[in-house]
mmCIF file with all atom_site columns, C-alpha atoms in Angstrom:
data_model
loop_
_atom_site.group_PDB
_atom_site.id
_atom_site.type_symbol
_atom_site.label_atom_id
_atom_site.label_alt_id
_atom_site.label_comp_id
_atom_site.label_asym_id
_atom_site.label_entity_id
_atom_site.label_seq_id
_atom_site.pdbx_PDB_ins_code
_atom_site.Cartn_x
_atom_site.Cartn_y
_atom_site.Cartn_z
_atom_site.occupancy
_atom_site.B_iso_or_equiv
_atom_site.pdbx_formal_charge
_atom_site.auth_seq_id
_atom_site.auth_comp_id
_atom_site.auth_asym_id
_atom_site.auth_atom_id
_atom_site.pdbx_PDB_model_num
ATOM 1   C CA . MET J 1 1   ? 0.550   23.568  21.092  1.00 48.00 ? 8   MET J CA 1
ATOM 2   C CA . SER J 1 2   ? 3.096   25.641  19.202  1.00 63.00 ? 9   SER J CA 1
ATOM 3   C CA . THR J 1 3   ? 2.347   26.806  15.676  1.00 63.00 ? 10  THR J CA 1
ATOM 4   C CA . ASP J 1 4   ? 5.108   24.606  14.208  1.00 69.00 ? 11  ASP J CA 1
ATOM 5   C CA . ASN J 1 5   ? 3.648   21.560  15.935  1.00 74.00 ? 12  ASN J CA 1
ATOM 6   C CA . LYS J 1 6   ? 0.231   22.573  14.640  1.00 74.00 ? 13  LYS J CA 1
ATOM 7   C CA . LEU J 1 7   ? 1.574   22.639  11.071  1.00 79.00 ? 14  LEU J CA 1
ATOM 8   C CA . ILE J 1 8   ? 3.140   19.222  11.596  1.00 83.00 ? 15  ILE J CA 1
ATOM 9   C CA . SER J 1 9   ? -0.211  17.975  12.891  1.00 84.00 ? 16  SER J CA 1
ATOM 10  C CA . PHE J 1 10  ? -2.016  19.195  9.757   1.00 85.00 ? 17  PHE J CA 1
ATOM 11  C CA . GLN J 1 11  ? 0.710   17.729  7.555   1.00 86.00 ? 18  GLN J CA 1
ATOM 12  C CA . SER J 1 12  ? 0.290   14.398  9.337   1.00 87.00 ? 19  SER J CA 1
ATOM 13  C CA . LYS J 1 13  ? -3.483  14.480  8.740   1.00 88.00 ? 20  LYS J CA 1
ATOM 14  C CA . MET J 1 14  ? -2.867  15.148  5.049   1.00 88.00 ? 21  MET J CA 1
ATOM 15  C CA . GLN J 1 15  ? -0.360  12.287  4.902   1.00 88.00 ? 22  GLN J CA 1
ATOM 16  C CA . ASN J 1 16  ? -2.923  9.900   6.408   1.00 87.00 ? 23  ASN J CA 1
ATOM 17  C CA . THR J 1 17  ? -5.438  11.034  3.799   1.00 87.00 ? 24  THR J CA 1
ATOM 18  C CA . ILE J 1 18  ? -2.958  10.308  0.999   1.00 85.00 ? 25  ILE J CA 1
ATOM 19  C CA . GLN J 1 19  ? -2.273  6.857   2.474   1.00 85.00 ? 26  GLN J CA 1
ATOM 20  C CA . SER J 1 20  ? -5.992  6.097   2.425   1.00 83.00 ? 27  SER J CA 1
ATOM 21  C CA . LEU J 1 21  ? -6.082  7.046   -1.274  1.00 83.00 ? 28  LEU J CA 1
ATOM 22  C CA . ALA J 1 22  ? -3.127  4.738   -1.979  1.00 81.00 ? 29  ALA J CA 1
ATOM 23  C CA . ALA J 1 23  ? -4.922  1.882   -0.210  1.00 78.00 ? 30  ALA J CA 1
ATOM 24  C CA . ASP J 1 24  ? -8.119  2.571   -2.158  1.00 78.00 ? 31  ASP J CA 1
ATOM 25  C CA . LEU J 1 25  ? -6.247  2.618   -5.453  1.00 77.00 ? 32  LEU J CA 1
ATOM 26  C CA . LEU J 1 26  ? -4.778  -0.817  -4.745  1.00 73.00 ? 33  LEU J CA 1
ATOM 27  C CA . THR J 1 27  ? -8.302  -2.273  -4.577  1.00 69.00 ? 34  THR J CA 1
ATOM 28  C CA . ILE J 1 28  ? -9.168  -1.037  -8.074  1.00 72.00 ? 35  ILE J CA 1
ATOM 29  C CA . ARG J 1 29  ? -8.766  -3.813  -10.559 1.00 62.00 ? 36  ARG J CA 1
ATOM 30  C CA . THR J 1 30  ? -6.439  -3.379  -13.461 1.00 64.00 ? 37  THR J CA 1
ATOM 31  C CA . GLY J 1 31  ? -5.641  -6.089  -15.955 1.00 64.00 ? 38  GLY J CA 1
ATOM 32  C CA . ARG J 1 32  ? -3.355  -7.920  -13.538 1.00 71.00 ? 39  ARG J CA 1
ATOM 33  C CA . ALA J 1 33  ? -4.231  -9.951  -10.475 1.00 74.00 ? 40  ALA J CA 1
ATOM 34  C CA . HIS J 1 34  ? -3.211  -8.479  -7.131  1.00 76.00 ? 41  HIS J CA 1
ATOM 35  C CA . THR J 1 35  ? -4.079  -9.785  -3.676  1.00 78.00 ? 42  THR J CA 1
ATOM 36  C CA . SER J 1 36  ? -5.156  -6.341  -2.468  1.00 78.00 ? 43  SER J CA 1
ATOM 37  C CA . MET J 1 37  ? -8.025  -6.433  -4.964  1.00 78.00 ? 44  MET J CA 1
ATOM 38  C CA . LEU J 1 38  ? -9.888  -8.566  -2.443  1.00 80.00 ? 45  LEU J CA 1
ATOM 39  C CA . ASP J 1 39  ? -9.193  -6.311  0.559   1.00 79.00 ? 46  ASP J CA 1
ATOM 40  C CA . LEU J 1 40  ? -12.715 -4.874  0.557   1.00 78.00 ? 47  LEU J CA 1
ATOM 41  C CA . VAL J 1 41  ? -14.454 -8.259  0.252   1.00 84.00 ? 48  VAL J CA 1
ATOM 42  C CA . LYS J 1 42  ? -16.168 -9.246  3.497   1.00 88.00 ? 49  LYS J CA 1
ATOM 43  C CA . VAL J 1 43  ? -17.287 -12.828 4.174   1.00 89.00 ? 50  VAL J CA 1
ATOM 44  C CA . GLU J 1 44  ? -20.253 -13.561 6.412   1.00 88.00 ? 51  GLU J CA 1
ATOM 45  C CA . VAL J 1 45  ? -19.046 -16.371 8.691   1.00 87.00 ? 52  VAL J CA 1
ATOM 46  C CA . TYR J 1 46  ? -19.413 -17.128 12.374  1.00 82.00 ? 53  TYR J CA 1
ATOM 47  C CA . GLY J 1 47  ? -22.328 -14.697 12.547  1.00 84.00 ? 54  GLY J CA 1
ATOM 48  C CA . GLN J 1 48  ? -20.381 -11.644 11.396  1.00 89.00 ? 55  GLN J CA 1
ATOM 49  C CA . LYS J 1 49  ? -18.784 -10.105 8.324   1.00 89.00 ? 56  LYS J CA 1
ATOM 50  C CA . ILE J 1 50  ? -15.009 -10.416 8.373   1.00 89.00 ? 57  ILE J CA 1
ATOM 51  C CA . PRO J 1 51  ? -12.320 -9.594  5.786   1.00 88.00 ? 58  PRO J CA 1
ATOM 52  C CA . ILE J 1 52  ? -11.596 -12.409 3.357   1.00 86.00 ? 59  ILE J CA 1
ATOM 53  C CA . ASN J 1 53  ? -7.925  -12.487 4.366   1.00 86.00 ? 60  ASN J CA 1
ATOM 54  C CA . GLN J 1 54  ? -9.019  -13.649 7.837   1.00 87.00 ? 61  GLN J CA 1
ATOM 55  C CA . VAL J 1 55  ? -10.640 -16.831 6.515   1.00 89.00 ? 62  VAL J CA 1
ATOM 56  C CA . GLY J 1 56  ? -7.970  -17.950 4.070   1.00 88.00 ? 63  GLY J CA 1
ATOM 57  C CA . THR J 1 57  ? -4.634  -17.352 2.402   1.00 89.00 ? 64  THR J CA 1
ATOM 58  C CA . ILE J 1 58  ? -4.758  -15.155 -0.693  1.00 89.00 ? 65  ILE J CA 1
ATOM 59  C CA . SER J 1 59  ? -2.089  -15.470 -3.375  1.00 89.00 ? 66  SER J CA 1
ATOM 60  C CA . THR J 1 60  ? -1.466  -14.718 -7.043  1.00 87.00 ? 67  THR J CA 1
ATOM 61  C CA . PRO J 1 61  ? 0.205   -17.726 -8.672  1.00 87.00 ? 68  PRO J CA 1
ATOM 62  C CA . GLU J 1 62  ? -0.276  -16.203 -12.153 1.00 84.00 ? 69  GLU J CA 1
ATOM 63  C CA . SER J 1 63  ? -0.740  -12.688 -13.483 1.00 79.00 ? 70  SER J CA 1
ATOM 64  C CA . GLN J 1 64  ? -4.411  -13.353 -14.291 1.00 83.00 ? 71  GLN J CA 1
ATOM 65  C CA . LEU J 1 65  ? -5.336  -15.542 -11.306 1.00 87.00 ? 72  LEU J CA 1
ATOM 66  C CA . ILE J 1 66  ? -5.940  -15.070 -7.592  1.00 87.00 ? 73  ILE J CA 1
ATOM 67  C CA . THR J 1 67  ? -6.330  -18.075 -5.319  1.00 90.00 ? 74  THR J CA 1
ATOM 68  C CA . VAL J 1 68  ? -7.930  -18.180 -1.892  1.00 89.00 ? 75  VAL J CA 1
ATOM 69  C CA . GLN J 1 69  ? -7.035  -21.203 0.197   1.00 91.00 ? 76  GLN J CA 1
ATOM 70  C CA . VAL J 1 70  ? -9.821  -21.338 2.778   1.00 88.00 ? 77  VAL J CA 1
ATOM 71  C CA . TRP J 1 71  ? -8.652  -22.594 6.172   1.00 90.00 ? 78  TRP J CA 1
ATOM 72  C CA . ASP J 1 72  ? -12.009 -24.015 7.323   1.00 85.00 ? 79  ASP J CA 1
ATOM 73  C CA . SER J 1 73  ? -13.673 -26.135 4.610   1.00 84.00 ? 80  SER J CA 1
ATOM 74  C CA . GLY J 1 74  ? -17.078 -25.209 6.053   1.00 86.00 ? 81  GLY J CA 1
ATOM 75  C CA . ASN J 1 75  ? -16.515 -21.620 4.955   1.00 86.00 ? 82  ASN J CA 1
ATOM 76  C CA . ILE J 1 76  ? -15.803 -22.322 1.283   1.00 88.00 ? 83  ILE J CA 1
ATOM 77  C CA . LYS J 1 77  ? -19.367 -21.677 0.126   1.00 90.00 ? 84  LYS J CA 1
ATOM 78  C CA . PHE J 1 78  ? -19.486 -18.414 2.119   1.00 89.00 ? 85  PHE J CA 1
ATOM 79  C CA . VAL J 1 79  ? -16.218 -17.193 0.614   1.00 88.00 ? 86  VAL J CA 1
ATOM 80  C CA . GLU J 1 80  ? -17.363 -18.115 -2.889  1.00 89.00 ? 87  GLU J CA 1
ATOM 81  C CA . LYS J 1 81  ? -20.662 -16.298 -2.334  1.00 89.00 ? 88  LYS J CA 1
ATOM 82  C CA . ALA J 1 82  ? -18.888 -13.175 -1.043  1.00 88.00 ? 89  ALA J CA 1
ATOM 83  C CA . LEU J 1 83  ? -16.607 -13.160 -4.089  1.00 86.00 ? 90  LEU J CA 1
ATOM 84  C CA . ARG J 1 84  ? -19.509 -13.586 -6.514  1.00 86.00 ? 91  ARG J CA 1
ATOM 85  C CA . GLU J 1 85  ? -21.526 -10.814 -4.875  1.00 84.00 ? 92  GLU J CA 1
ATOM 86  C CA . SER J 1 86  ? -18.617 -8.371  -4.710  1.00 80.00 ? 93  SER J CA 1
ATOM 87  C CA . ASP J 1 87  ? -18.563 -5.493  -7.187  1.00 71.00 ? 94  ASP J CA 1
ATOM 88  C CA . LEU J 1 88  ? -15.364 -6.821  -8.766  1.00 73.00 ? 95  LEU J CA 1
ATOM 89  C CA . ASN J 1 89  ? -17.201 -8.617  -11.604 1.00 74.00 ? 96  ASN J CA 1
ATOM 90  C CA . ILE J 1 90  ? -15.374 -11.887 -10.991 1.00 80.00 ? 97  ILE J CA 1
ATOM 91  C CA . ASN J 1 91  ? -16.427 -15.514 -11.350 1.00 84.00 ? 98  ASN J CA 1
ATOM 92  C CA . PRO J 1 92  ? -14.706 -17.760 -8.778  1.00 88.00 ? 99  PRO J CA 1
ATOM 93  C CA . THR J 1 93  ? -14.472 -21.548 -9.111  1.00 86.00 ? 100 THR J CA 1
ATOM 94  C CA . VAL J 1 94  ? -14.066 -24.002 -6.254  1.00 89.00 ? 101 VAL J CA 1
ATOM 95  C CA . ASP J 1 95  ? -11.316 -26.617 -6.463  1.00 86.00 ? 102 ASP J CA 1
ATOM 96  C CA . GLY J 1 96  ? -11.267 -28.510 -3.158  1.00 84.00 ? 103 GLY J CA 1
ATOM 97  C CA . GLN J 1 97  ? -10.248 -26.040 -0.442  1.00 83.00 ? 104 GLN J CA 1
ATOM 98  C CA . ILE J 1 98  ? -8.896  -23.588 -2.985  1.00 89.00 ? 105 ILE J CA 1
ATOM 99  C CA . ILE J 1 99  ? -11.054 -21.005 -4.707  1.00 89.00 ? 106 ILE J CA 1
ATOM 100 C CA . ARG J 1 100 ? -9.653  -19.866 -8.026  1.00 89.00 ? 107 ARG J CA 1
ATOM 101 C CA . VAL J 1 101 ? -10.533 -16.355 -9.149  1.00 87.00 ? 108 VAL J CA 1
ATOM 102 C CA . PRO J 1 102 ? -9.577  -15.739 -12.776 1.00 86.00 ? 109 PRO J CA 1
ATOM 103 C CA . ILE J 1 103 ? -9.132  -12.060 -13.567 1.00 80.00 ? 110 ILE J CA 1
ATOM 104 C CA . PRO J 1 104 ? -10.492 -11.380 -17.048 1.00 75.00 ? 111 PRO J CA 1
ATOM 105 C CA . LYS J 1 105 ? -8.920  -8.817  -19.321 1.00 77.00 ? 112 LYS J CA 1
ATOM 106 C CA . LEU J 1 106 ? -10.569 -5.425  -19.064 1.00 74.00 ? 113 LEU J CA 1
ATOM 107 C CA . SER J 1 107 ? -12.676 -4.113  -21.914 1.00 77.00 ? 114 SER J CA 1
ATOM 108 C CA . GLU J 1 108 ? -12.044 -0.573  -23.121 1.00 82.00 ? 115 GLU J CA 1
ATOM 109 C CA . GLU J 1 109 ? -15.436 0.460   -21.729 1.00 82.00 ? 116 GLU J CA 1
ATOM 110 C CA . ARG J 1 110 ? -14.604 -0.964  -18.292 1.00 77.00 ? 117 ARG J CA 1
ATOM 111 C CA . ARG J 1 111 ? -11.206 0.744   -18.337 1.00 81.00 ? 118 ARG J CA 1
ATOM 112 C CA . LEU J 1 112 ? -12.897 4.107   -18.895 1.00 84.00 ? 119 LEU J CA 1
ATOM 113 C CA . GLU J 1 113 ? -15.341 3.379   -16.058 1.00 81.00 ? 120 GLU J CA 1
ATOM 114 C CA . LEU J 1 114 ? -12.429 2.578   -13.751 1.00 82.00 ? 121 LEU J CA 1
ATOM 115 C CA . ILE J 1 115 ? -10.708 5.830   -14.683 1.00 85.00 ? 122 ILE J CA 1
ATOM 116 C CA . LYS J 1 116 ? -13.880 7.725   -13.740 1.00 87.00 ? 123 LYS J CA 1
ATOM 117 C CA . ILE J 1 117 ? -13.944 5.897   -10.393 1.00 82.00 ? 124 ILE J CA 1
ATOM 118 C CA . VAL J 1 118 ? -10.282 6.768   -9.796  1.00 86.00 ? 125 VAL J CA 1
ATOM 119 C CA . LYS J 1 119 ? -10.899 10.432  -10.622 1.00 89.00 ? 126 LYS J CA 1
ATOM 120 C CA . ASN J 1 120 ? -13.904 10.543  -8.277  1.00 87.00 ? 127 ASN J CA 1
ATOM 121 C CA . GLN J 1 121 ? -11.806 9.078   -5.468  1.00 86.00 ? 128 GLN J CA 1
ATOM 122 C CA . SER J 1 122 ? -9.068  11.626  -6.107  1.00 89.00 ? 129 SER J CA 1
ATOM 123 C CA . GLU J 1 123 ? -11.578 14.489  -5.951  1.00 92.00 ? 130 GLU J CA 1
ATOM 124 C CA . LYS J 1 124 ? -12.862 13.261  -2.591  1.00 90.00 ? 131 LYS J CA 1
ATOM 125 C CA . ILE J 1 125 ? -9.308  13.082  -1.259  1.00 91.00 ? 132 ILE J CA 1
ATOM 126 C CA . LYS J 1 126 ? -8.497  16.559  -2.606  1.00 92.00 ? 133 LYS J CA 1
ATOM 127 C CA . ILE J 1 127 ? -11.570 17.901  -0.826  1.00 92.00 ? 134 ILE J CA 1
ATOM 128 C CA . SER J 1 128 ? -10.364 16.259  2.392   1.00 92.00 ? 135 SER J CA 1
ATOM 129 C CA . ILE J 1 129 ? -6.931  17.862  1.970   1.00 91.00 ? 136 ILE J CA 1
ATOM 130 C CA . ARG J 1 130 ? -8.514  21.267  1.365   1.00 93.00 ? 137 ARG J CA 1
ATOM 131 C CA . ASN J 1 131 ? -10.718 20.841  4.429   1.00 93.00 ? 138 ASN J CA 1
ATOM 132 C CA . ILE J 1 132 ? -7.628  20.125  6.505   1.00 91.00 ? 139 ILE J CA 1
ATOM 133 C CA . ARG J 1 133 ? -6.016  23.261  5.063   1.00 92.00 ? 140 ARG J CA 1
ATOM 134 C CA . ARG J 1 134 ? -9.127  25.296  5.905   1.00 93.00 ? 141 ARG J CA 1
ATOM 135 C CA . GLU J 1 135 ? -9.044  23.931  9.444   1.00 91.00 ? 142 GLU J CA 1
ATOM 136 C CA . GLY J 1 136 ? -5.384  24.958  9.636   1.00 89.00 ? 143 GLY J CA 1
ATOM 137 C CA . MET J 1 137 ? -6.069  28.452  8.305   1.00 90.00 ? 144 MET J CA 1
ATOM 138 C CA . ASP J 1 138 ? -8.892  28.883  10.838  1.00 91.00 ? 145 ASP J CA 1
ATOM 139 C CA . SER J 1 139 ? -6.532  27.765  13.571  1.00 87.00 ? 146 SER J CA 1
ATOM 140 C CA . LEU J 1 140 ? -3.916  30.310  12.445  1.00 86.00 ? 147 LEU J CA 1
ATOM 141 C CA . LYS J 1 141 ? -6.549  33.072  12.412  1.00 88.00 ? 148 LYS J CA 1
ATOM 142 C CA . GLU J 1 142 ? -7.435  32.114  15.971  1.00 88.00 ? 149 GLU J CA 1
ATOM 143 C CA . TYR J 1 143 ? -3.762  32.359  16.974  1.00 83.00 ? 150 TYR J CA 1
ATOM 144 C CA . LEU J 1 144 ? -3.584  35.826  15.404  1.00 83.00 ? 151 LEU J CA 1
ATOM 145 C CA . LYS J 1 145 ? -6.817  36.895  17.089  1.00 87.00 ? 152 LYS J CA 1
ATOM 146 C CA . ASN J 1 146 ? -5.492  35.736  20.477  1.00 85.00 ? 153 ASN J CA 1
ATOM 147 C CA . LYS J 1 147 ? -2.184  37.519  19.767  1.00 83.00 ? 154 LYS J CA 1
ATOM 148 C CA . GLU J 1 148 ? -0.242  34.244  20.050  1.00 83.00 ? 155 GLU J CA 1
ATOM 149 C CA . VAL J 1 149 ? 1.542   35.027  16.763  1.00 80.00 ? 156 VAL J CA 1
ATOM 150 C CA . SER J 1 150 ? 2.415   38.232  14.948  1.00 83.00 ? 157 SER J CA 1
ATOM 151 C CA . GLU J 1 151 ? 0.868   39.140  11.616  1.00 85.00 ? 158 GLU J CA 1
ATOM 152 C CA . ASP J 1 152 ? 4.160   38.424  9.855   1.00 86.00 ? 159 ASP J CA 1
ATOM 153 C CA . ASP J 1 153 ? 4.413   34.977  11.461  1.00 83.00 ? 160 ASP J CA 1
ATOM 154 C CA . ASN J 1 154 ? 0.785   34.307  10.637  1.00 84.00 ? 161 ASN J CA 1
ATOM 155 C CA . LYS J 1 155 ? 1.394   35.179  6.973   1.00 89.00 ? 162 LYS J CA 1
ATOM 156 C CA . LYS J 1 156 ? 4.521   33.010  6.909   1.00 89.00 ? 163 LYS J CA 1
ATOM 157 C CA . LEU J 1 157 ? 2.679   30.065  8.493   1.00 87.00 ? 164 LEU J CA 1
ATOM 158 C CA . SER J 1 158 ? -0.275  30.497  6.122   1.00 89.00 ? 165 SER J CA 1
ATOM 159 C CA . ASN J 1 159 ? 2.087   30.395  3.151   1.00 91.00 ? 166 ASN J CA 1
ATOM 160 C CA . GLU J 1 160 ? 3.802   27.316  4.583   1.00 91.00 ? 167 GLU J CA 1
ATOM 161 C CA . LEU J 1 161 ? 0.459   25.564  5.073   1.00 89.00 ? 168 LEU J CA 1
ATOM 162 C CA . GLN J 1 162 ? -0.489  26.401  1.479   1.00 92.00 ? 169 GLN J CA 1
ATOM 163 C CA . LYS J 1 163 ? 2.823   24.977  0.215   1.00 93.00 ? 170 LYS J CA 1
ATOM 164 C CA . ILE J 1 164 ? 2.193   21.766  2.170   1.00 91.00 ? 171 ILE J CA 1
ATOM 165 C CA . THR J 1 165 ? -1.316  21.563  0.718   1.00 93.00 ? 172 THR J CA 1
ATOM 166 C CA . ASP J 1 166 ? -0.052  22.129  -2.829  1.00 93.00 ? 173 ASP J CA 1
ATOM 167 C CA . LYS J 1 167 ? 2.556   19.385  -2.359  1.00 93.00 ? 174 LYS J CA 1
ATOM 168 C CA . PHE J 1 168 ? -0.108  16.894  -1.298  1.00 92.00 ? 175 PHE J CA 1
ATOM 169 C CA . ILE J 1 169 ? -2.440  17.885  -4.151  1.00 93.00 ? 176 ILE J CA 1
ATOM 170 C CA . ASP J 1 170 ? 0.478   17.297  -6.562  1.00 94.00 ? 177 ASP J CA 1
ATOM 171 C CA . ASP J 1 171 ? 1.085   13.889  -4.929  1.00 92.00 ? 178 ASP J CA 1
ATOM 172 C CA . ILE J 1 172 ? -2.575  12.994  -5.494  1.00 91.00 ? 179 ILE J CA 1
ATOM 173 C CA . ASP J 1 173 ? -2.382  14.044  -9.141  1.00 92.00 ? 180 ASP J CA 1
ATOM 174 C CA . GLN J 1 174 ? 0.764   11.966  -9.619  1.00 92.00 ? 181 GLN J CA 1
ATOM 175 C CA . LYS J 1 175 ? -0.782  8.856   -8.006  1.00 89.00 ? 182 LYS J CA 1
ATOM 176 C CA . ILE J 1 176 ? -3.911  9.236   -10.134 1.00 89.00 ? 183 ILE J CA 1
ATOM 177 C CA . SER J 1 177 ? -1.861  9.665   -13.293 1.00 90.00 ? 184 SER J CA 1
ATOM 178 C CA . GLU J 1 178 ? 0.114   6.491   -12.490 1.00 88.00 ? 185 GLU J CA 1
ATOM 179 C CA . LYS J 1 179 ? -3.090  4.542   -11.814 1.00 86.00 ? 186 LYS J CA 1
ATOM 180 C CA . GLU J 1 180 ? -4.655  5.748   -15.068 1.00 87.00 ? 187 GLU J CA 1
ATOM 181 C CA . LYS J 1 181 ? -1.590  4.580   -17.007 1.00 86.00 ? 188 LYS J CA 1
ATOM 182 C CA . GLU J 1 182 ? -1.769  1.235   -15.210 1.00 82.00 ? 189 GLU J CA 1
ATOM 183 C CA . ILE J 1 183 ? -5.465  0.852   -16.098 1.00 80.00 ? 190 ILE J CA 1
ATOM 184 C CA . LEU J 1 184 ? -4.975  1.830   -19.745 1.00 80.00 ? 191 LEU J CA 1
ATOM 185 C CA . LYS J 1 185 ? -1.923  -0.421  -20.190 1.00 77.00 ? 192 LYS J CA 1
ATOM 186 C CA . VAL J 1 186 ? -2.900  -3.385  -22.337 1.00 53.00 ? 193 VAL J CA 1
#
């Protein structure tokens, strides 16, 4: 594989890592209801745990309410149980085949806890990005050792990899800053 393709490969890995952070941030509850808040909730039905969106339709008819319309009425109690036992601190109510999940306003204490969770997630993602960079630097050293690239090219590629890494770290910081503002917004 050429060195340029190798850099593209590492950039792609970093991009996938950033996308996983974006998906994780969507599951963190702010003051407003969002269907992705339930993405991590698994329901034990049919002898296995499956995502809640595979047993019903999730929607947000109001800014403080999520509804789950369960397709099979026999699964309603399992969906309700999964929602109650989730770490979202929610209290669902059953209304026929629809489960209503009111999203309470966040207390200041809970907002600060959520910010800590967001910062912890961002640190984990930054570590992943740095590990990818380290893997890339090791790969470039191997190319230099095997005389596949000159020292000048190696230095240029190392600098390029560092620039890519810095760009992704800045992206993480920006996403975290936006999420913090969203959490703190009243």
